[in-house]
Short mmCIF file of N, CA and C and ligand atoms in Angstrom, two decimals:
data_model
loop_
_atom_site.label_atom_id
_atom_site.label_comp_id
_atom_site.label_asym_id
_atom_site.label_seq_id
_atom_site.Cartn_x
_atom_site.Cartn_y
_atom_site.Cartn_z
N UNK A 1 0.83 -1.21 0.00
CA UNK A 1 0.00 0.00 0.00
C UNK A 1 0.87 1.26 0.00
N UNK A 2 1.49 1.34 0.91
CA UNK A 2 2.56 2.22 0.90
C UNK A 2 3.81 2.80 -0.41
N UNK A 3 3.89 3.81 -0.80
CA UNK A 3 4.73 4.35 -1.65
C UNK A 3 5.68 5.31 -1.13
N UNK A 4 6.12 6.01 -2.04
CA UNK A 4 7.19 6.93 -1.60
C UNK A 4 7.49 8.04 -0.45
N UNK A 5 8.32 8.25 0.26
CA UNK A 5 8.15 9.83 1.25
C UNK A 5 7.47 10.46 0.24
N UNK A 6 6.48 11.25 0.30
CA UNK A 6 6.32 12.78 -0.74
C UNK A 6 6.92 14.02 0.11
N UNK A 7 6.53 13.90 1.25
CA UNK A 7 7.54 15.14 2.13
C UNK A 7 7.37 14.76 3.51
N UNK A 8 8.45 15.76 4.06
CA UNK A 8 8.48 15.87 5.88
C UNK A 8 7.71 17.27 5.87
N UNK A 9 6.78 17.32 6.86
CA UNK A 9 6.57 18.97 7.13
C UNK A 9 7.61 19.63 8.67
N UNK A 10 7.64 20.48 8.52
CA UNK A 10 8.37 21.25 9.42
C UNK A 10 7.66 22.53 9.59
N UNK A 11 6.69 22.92 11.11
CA UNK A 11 6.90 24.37 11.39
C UNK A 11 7.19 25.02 11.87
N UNK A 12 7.85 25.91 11.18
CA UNK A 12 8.63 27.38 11.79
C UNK A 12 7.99 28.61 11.93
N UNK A 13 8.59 28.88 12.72
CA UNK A 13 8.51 30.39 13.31
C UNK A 13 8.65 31.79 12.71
N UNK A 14 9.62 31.09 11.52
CA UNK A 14 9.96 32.12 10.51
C UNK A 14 10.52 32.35 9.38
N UNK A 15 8.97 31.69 8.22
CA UNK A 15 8.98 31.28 7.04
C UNK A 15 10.26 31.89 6.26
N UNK A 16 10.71 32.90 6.25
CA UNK A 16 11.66 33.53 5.70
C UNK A 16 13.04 33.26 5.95
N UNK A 17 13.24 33.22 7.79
CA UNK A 17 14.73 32.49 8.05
C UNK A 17 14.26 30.99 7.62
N UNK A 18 13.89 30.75 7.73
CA UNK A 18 13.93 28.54 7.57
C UNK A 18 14.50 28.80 5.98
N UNK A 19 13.23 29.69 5.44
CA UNK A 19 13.78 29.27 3.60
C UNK A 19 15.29 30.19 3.17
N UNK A 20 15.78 30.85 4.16
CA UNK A 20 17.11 31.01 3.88
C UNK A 20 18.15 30.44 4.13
N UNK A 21 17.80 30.00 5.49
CA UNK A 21 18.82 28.39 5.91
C UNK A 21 18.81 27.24 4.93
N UNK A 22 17.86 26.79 4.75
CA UNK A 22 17.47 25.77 3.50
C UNK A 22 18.41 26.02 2.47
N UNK A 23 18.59 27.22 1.86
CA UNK A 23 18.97 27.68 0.82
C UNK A 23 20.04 27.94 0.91
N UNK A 24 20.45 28.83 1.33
CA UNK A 24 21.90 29.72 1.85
C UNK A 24 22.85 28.72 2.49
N UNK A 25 22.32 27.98 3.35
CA UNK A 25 23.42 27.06 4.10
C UNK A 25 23.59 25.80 3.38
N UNK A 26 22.20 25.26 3.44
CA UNK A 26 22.14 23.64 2.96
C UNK A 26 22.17 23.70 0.84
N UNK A 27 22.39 24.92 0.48
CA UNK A 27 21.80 25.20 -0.94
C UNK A 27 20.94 24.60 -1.69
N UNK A 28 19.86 24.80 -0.80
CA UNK A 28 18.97 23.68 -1.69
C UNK A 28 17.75 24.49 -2.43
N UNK A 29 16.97 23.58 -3.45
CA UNK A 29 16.37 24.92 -3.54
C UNK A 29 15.06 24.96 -3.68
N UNK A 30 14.61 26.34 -3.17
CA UNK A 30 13.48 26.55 -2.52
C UNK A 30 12.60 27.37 -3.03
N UNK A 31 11.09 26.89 -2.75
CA UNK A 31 10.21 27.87 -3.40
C UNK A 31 9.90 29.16 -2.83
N UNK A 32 9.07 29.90 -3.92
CA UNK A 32 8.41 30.98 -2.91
C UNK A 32 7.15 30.38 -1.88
N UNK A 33 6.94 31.50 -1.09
CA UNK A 33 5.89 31.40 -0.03
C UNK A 33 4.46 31.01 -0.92
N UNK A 34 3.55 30.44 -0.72
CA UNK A 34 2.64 29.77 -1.02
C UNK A 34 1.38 30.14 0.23
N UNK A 35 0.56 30.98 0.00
CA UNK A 35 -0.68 31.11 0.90
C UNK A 35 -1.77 30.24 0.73
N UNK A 36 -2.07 28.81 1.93
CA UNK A 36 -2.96 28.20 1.29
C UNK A 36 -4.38 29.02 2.58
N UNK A 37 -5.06 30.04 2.08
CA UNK A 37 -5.64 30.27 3.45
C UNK A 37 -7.05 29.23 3.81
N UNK A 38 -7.45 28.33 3.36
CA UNK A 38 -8.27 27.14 3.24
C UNK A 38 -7.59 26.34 4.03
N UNK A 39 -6.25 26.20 4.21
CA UNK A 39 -5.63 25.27 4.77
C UNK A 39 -4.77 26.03 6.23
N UNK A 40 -5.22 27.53 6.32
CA UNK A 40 -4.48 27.81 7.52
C UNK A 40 -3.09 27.88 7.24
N UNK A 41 -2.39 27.76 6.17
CA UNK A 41 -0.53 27.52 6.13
C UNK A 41 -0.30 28.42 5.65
N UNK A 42 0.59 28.76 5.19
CA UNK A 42 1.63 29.15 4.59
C UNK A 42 2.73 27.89 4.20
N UNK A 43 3.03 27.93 3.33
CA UNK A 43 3.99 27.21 2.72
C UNK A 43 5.19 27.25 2.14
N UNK A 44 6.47 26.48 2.01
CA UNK A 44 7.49 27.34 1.20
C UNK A 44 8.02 25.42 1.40
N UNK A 45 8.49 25.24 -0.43
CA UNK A 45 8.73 23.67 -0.47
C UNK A 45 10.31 23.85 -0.87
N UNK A 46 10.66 22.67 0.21
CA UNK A 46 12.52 22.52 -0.19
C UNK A 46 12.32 21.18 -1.68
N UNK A 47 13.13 21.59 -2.58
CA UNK A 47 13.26 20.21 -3.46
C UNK A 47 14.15 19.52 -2.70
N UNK A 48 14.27 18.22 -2.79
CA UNK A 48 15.51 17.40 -2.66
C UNK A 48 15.35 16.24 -3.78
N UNK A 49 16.43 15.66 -3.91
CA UNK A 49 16.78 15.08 -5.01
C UNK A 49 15.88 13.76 -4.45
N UNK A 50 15.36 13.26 -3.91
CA UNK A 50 14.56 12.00 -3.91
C UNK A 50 13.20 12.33 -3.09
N UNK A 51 13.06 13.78 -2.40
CA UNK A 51 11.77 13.72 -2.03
C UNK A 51 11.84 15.35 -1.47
N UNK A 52 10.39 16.13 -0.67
CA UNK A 52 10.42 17.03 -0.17
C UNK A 52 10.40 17.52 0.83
N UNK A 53 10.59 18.69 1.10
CA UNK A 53 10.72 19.04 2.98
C UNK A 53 9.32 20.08 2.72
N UNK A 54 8.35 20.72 3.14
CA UNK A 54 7.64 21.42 3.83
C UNK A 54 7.72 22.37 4.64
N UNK A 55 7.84 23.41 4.22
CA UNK A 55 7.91 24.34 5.29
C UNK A 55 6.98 25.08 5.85
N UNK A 56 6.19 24.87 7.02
CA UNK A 56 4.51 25.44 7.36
C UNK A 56 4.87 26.63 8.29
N UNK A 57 3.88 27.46 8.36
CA UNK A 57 3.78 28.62 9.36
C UNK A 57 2.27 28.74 9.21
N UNK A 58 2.07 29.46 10.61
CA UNK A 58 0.19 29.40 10.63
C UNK A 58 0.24 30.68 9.65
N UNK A 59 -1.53 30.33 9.16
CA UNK A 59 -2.02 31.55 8.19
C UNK A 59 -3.17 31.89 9.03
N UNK A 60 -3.37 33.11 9.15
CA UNK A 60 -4.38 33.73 10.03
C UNK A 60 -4.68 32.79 11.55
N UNK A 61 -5.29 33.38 12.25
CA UNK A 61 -5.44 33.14 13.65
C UNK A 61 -6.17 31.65 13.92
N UNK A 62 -6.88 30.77 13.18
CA UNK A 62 -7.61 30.03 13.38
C UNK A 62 -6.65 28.69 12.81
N UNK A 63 -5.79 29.27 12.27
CA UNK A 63 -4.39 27.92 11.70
C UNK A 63 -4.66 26.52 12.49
N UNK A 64 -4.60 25.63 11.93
CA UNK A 64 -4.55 24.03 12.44
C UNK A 64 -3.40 23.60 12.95
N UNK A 65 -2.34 24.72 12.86
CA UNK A 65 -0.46 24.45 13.10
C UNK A 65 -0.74 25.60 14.64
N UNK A 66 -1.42 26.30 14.59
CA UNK A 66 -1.26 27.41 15.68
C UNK A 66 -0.99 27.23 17.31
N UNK A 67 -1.63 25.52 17.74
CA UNK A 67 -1.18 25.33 18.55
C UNK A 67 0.20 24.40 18.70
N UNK A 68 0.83 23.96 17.81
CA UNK A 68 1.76 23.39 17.64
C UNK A 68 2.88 24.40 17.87
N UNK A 69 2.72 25.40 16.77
CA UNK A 69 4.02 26.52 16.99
C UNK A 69 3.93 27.01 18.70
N UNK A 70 2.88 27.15 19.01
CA UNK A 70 3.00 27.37 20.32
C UNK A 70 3.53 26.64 21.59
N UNK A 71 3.52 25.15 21.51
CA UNK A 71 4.03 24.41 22.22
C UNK A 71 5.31 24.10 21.77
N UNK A 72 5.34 24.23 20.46
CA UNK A 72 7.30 24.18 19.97
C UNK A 72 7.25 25.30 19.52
N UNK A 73 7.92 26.56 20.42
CA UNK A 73 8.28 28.04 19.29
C UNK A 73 9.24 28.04 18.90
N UNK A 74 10.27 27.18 18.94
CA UNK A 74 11.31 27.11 18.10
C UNK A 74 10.75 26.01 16.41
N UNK A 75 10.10 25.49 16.42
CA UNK A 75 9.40 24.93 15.34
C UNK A 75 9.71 23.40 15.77
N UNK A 76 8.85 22.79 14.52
CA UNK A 76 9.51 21.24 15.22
C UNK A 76 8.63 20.42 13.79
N UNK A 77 9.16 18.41 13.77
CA UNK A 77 8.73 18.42 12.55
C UNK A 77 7.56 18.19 12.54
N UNK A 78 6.21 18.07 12.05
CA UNK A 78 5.29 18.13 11.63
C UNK A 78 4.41 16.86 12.01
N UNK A 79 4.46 16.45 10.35
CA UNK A 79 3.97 15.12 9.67
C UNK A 79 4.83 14.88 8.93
N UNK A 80 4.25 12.82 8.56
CA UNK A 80 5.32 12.84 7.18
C UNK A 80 4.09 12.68 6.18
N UNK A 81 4.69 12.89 5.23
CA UNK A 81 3.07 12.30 3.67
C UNK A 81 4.18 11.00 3.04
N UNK A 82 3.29 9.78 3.39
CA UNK A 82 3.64 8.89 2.23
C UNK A 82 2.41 9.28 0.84
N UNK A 83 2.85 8.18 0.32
CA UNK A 83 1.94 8.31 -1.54
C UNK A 83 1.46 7.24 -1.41
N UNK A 84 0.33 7.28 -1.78
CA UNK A 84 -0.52 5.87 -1.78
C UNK A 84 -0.96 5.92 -3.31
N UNK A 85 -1.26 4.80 -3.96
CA UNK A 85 -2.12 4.93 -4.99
C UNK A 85 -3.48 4.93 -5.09
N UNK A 86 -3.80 4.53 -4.47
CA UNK A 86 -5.70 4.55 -4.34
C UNK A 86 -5.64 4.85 -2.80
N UNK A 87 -6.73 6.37 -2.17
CA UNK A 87 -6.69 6.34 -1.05
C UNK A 87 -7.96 6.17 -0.48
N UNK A 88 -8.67 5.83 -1.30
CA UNK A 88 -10.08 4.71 -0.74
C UNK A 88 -9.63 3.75 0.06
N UNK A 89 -9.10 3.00 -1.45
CA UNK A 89 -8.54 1.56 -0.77
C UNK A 89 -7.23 1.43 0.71
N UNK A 90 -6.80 2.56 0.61
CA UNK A 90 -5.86 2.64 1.73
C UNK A 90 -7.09 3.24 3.05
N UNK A 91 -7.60 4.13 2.67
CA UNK A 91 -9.03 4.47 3.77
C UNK A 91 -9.85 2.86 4.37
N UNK A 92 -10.11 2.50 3.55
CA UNK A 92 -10.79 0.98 3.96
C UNK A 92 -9.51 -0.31 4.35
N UNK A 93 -8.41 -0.25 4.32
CA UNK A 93 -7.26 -1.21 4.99
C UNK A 93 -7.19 -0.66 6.59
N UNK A 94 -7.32 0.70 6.35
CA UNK A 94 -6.70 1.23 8.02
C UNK A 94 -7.93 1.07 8.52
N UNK A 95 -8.94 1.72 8.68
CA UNK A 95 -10.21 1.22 8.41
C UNK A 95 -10.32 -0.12 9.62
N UNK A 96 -10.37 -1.38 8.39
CA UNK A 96 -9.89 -2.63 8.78
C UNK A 96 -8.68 -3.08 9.96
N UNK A 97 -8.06 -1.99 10.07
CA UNK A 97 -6.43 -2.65 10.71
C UNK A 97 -7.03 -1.59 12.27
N UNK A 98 -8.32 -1.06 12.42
CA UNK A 98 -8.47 -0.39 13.32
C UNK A 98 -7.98 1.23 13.55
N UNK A 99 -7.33 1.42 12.71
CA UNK A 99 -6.14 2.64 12.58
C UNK A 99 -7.34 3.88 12.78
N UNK A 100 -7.47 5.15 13.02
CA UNK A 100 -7.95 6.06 13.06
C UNK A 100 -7.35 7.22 12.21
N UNK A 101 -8.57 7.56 11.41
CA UNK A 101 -8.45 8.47 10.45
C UNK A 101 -9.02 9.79 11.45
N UNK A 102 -8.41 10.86 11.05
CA UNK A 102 -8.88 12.28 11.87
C UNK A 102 -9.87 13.28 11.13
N UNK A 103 -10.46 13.39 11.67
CA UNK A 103 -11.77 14.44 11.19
C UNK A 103 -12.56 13.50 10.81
N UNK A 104 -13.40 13.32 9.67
CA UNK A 104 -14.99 12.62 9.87
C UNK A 104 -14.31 11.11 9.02
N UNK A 105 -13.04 10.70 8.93
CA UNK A 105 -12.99 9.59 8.50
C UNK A 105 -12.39 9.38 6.85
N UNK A 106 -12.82 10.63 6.40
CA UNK A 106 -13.18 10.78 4.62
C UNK A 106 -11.79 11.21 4.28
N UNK A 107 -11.04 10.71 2.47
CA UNK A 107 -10.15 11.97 2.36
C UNK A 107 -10.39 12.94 1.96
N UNK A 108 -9.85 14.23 2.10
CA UNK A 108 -10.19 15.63 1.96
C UNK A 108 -9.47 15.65 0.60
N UNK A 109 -9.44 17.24 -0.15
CA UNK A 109 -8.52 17.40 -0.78
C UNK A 109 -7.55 18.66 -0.48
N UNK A 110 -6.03 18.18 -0.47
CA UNK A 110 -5.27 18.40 0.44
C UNK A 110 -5.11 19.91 0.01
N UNK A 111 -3.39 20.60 0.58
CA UNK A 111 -3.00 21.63 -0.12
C UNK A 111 -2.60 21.46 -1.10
N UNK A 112 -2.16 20.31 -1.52
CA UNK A 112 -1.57 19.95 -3.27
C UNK A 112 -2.76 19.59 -4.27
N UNK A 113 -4.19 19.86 -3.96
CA UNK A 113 -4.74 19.83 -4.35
C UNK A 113 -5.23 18.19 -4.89
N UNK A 114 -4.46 17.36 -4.23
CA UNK A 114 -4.79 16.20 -4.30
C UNK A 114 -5.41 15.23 -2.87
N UNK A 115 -6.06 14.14 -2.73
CA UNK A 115 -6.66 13.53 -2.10
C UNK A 115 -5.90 13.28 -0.58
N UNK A 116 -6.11 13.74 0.32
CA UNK A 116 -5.34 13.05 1.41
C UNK A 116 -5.93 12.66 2.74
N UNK A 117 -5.27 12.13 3.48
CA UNK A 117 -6.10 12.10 4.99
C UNK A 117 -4.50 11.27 5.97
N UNK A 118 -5.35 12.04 6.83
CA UNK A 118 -4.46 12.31 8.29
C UNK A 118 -4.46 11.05 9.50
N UNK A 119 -3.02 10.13 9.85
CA UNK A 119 -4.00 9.26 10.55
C UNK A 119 -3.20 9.54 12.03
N UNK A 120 -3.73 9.09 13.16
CA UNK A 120 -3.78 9.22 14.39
C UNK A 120 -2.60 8.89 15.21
N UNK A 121 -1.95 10.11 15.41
CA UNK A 121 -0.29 9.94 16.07
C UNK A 121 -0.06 8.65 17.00
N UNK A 122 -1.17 8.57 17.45
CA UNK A 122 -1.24 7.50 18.76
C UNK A 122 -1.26 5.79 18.38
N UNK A 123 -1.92 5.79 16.88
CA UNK A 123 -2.15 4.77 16.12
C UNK A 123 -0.48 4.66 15.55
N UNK A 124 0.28 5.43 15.35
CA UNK A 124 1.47 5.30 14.29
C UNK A 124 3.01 6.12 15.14
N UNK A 125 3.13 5.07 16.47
CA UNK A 125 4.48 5.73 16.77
C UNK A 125 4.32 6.72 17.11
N UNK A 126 3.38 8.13 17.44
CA UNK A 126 3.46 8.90 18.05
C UNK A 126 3.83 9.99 16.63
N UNK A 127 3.66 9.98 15.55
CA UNK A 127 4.07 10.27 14.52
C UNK A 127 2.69 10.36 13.53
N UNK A 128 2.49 12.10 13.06
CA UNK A 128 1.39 12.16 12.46
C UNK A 128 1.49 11.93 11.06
N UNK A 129 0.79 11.08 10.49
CA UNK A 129 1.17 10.46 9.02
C UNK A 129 0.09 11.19 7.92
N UNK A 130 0.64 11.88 7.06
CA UNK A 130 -0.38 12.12 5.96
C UNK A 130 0.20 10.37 4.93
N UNK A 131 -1.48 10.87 4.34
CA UNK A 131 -1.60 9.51 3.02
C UNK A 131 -1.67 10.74 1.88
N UNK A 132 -1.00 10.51 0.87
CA UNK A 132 -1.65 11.52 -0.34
C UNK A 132 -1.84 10.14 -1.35
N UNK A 133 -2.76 10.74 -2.03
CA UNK A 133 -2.42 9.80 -3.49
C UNK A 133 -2.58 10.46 -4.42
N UNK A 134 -1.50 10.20 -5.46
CA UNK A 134 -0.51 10.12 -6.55
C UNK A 134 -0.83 9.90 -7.82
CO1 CO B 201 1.77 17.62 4.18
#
C-alpha cells in the first residue's frame, strides 16, 4: 500500500529564516511562499533530489499548526506524507487494521490539491502520518 516519502513537514517560526537556511546554508532549492488560506498555512517547499521538505507557518489566527508553533516556538517536525495509490482503498485497509483516520474519516482534498487524509499519532508511533495519493 505504501509508496514513496512525498515530504516531511516542518513548522517554523519564521517562514523567511527557515527558507534562507534551506537555501543559503544547505543550498537547496526553494520555493516561494505559497498562501494556502483554506488550509491555515503558509507554505514554502525545499526540493531534494529524492523527495520534499515542507515548510509550514500558521495563516491567520484560526491555523490548524497554531497550537503546535506554540508548544514548539522554536518549530519542530510536523507530519510525514507517504503516496498511496488509491486512497479509498488505503481508507478501507486502516479502516480494517483499526487505525484512526482524523476528522470525519473521509479523504479531503489536500494543499496539493490532491486527495489526502491524516491518521492518528497514537495509532502510528506517536508520529502524524499524511496519506496523499498520486
Ligand atoms: Co503535508
Amino acid at each position: 500500500m505504501i509508496g514513496k516519502l512525498n515530504h516531511v513537514a516542518i513548522v517554523v517560526p519564521d517562514l523567511t529564516a527557515a527558507s534562507d537556511l534551506y537555501k543559503r546554508v544547505l543550498g537547496a532549492t526553494v520555493s516561494r511562499p505559497v498562501e494556502l488560506p483554506e488550509h491555515g498555512v503558509t507554505t514554502v517547499f525545499v526540493e531534494l533530489p529524492n523527495s520534499k521538505i515542507e515548510l509550514l507557518h500558521p495563516l491567520g489566527a484560526e491555523s490548524p499548526i497554531m497550537k503546535f508553533l506554540q508548544n514548539n516556538p522554536a518549530g519542530g517536525i510536523h507530519h510525514l506524507c507517504y503516496e498511496v495509490a488509491d486512497i479509498k482503498t488505503a481508507a478501507e485497509q486502516l479502516h480494517k487494521h483499526g487505525m484512526r483516520i482524523l476528522g470525519d474519516g473521509k479523504p479531503k482534498i489536500g494543499a496539493h490539491d490532491k486527495p489526502v487524509l491524516f491518521l492518528h499519532p497514537k495509532d502510528f508511533c506517536g508520529a502524524l502520518i499524511e496519506l496523499e495519493q498520486i
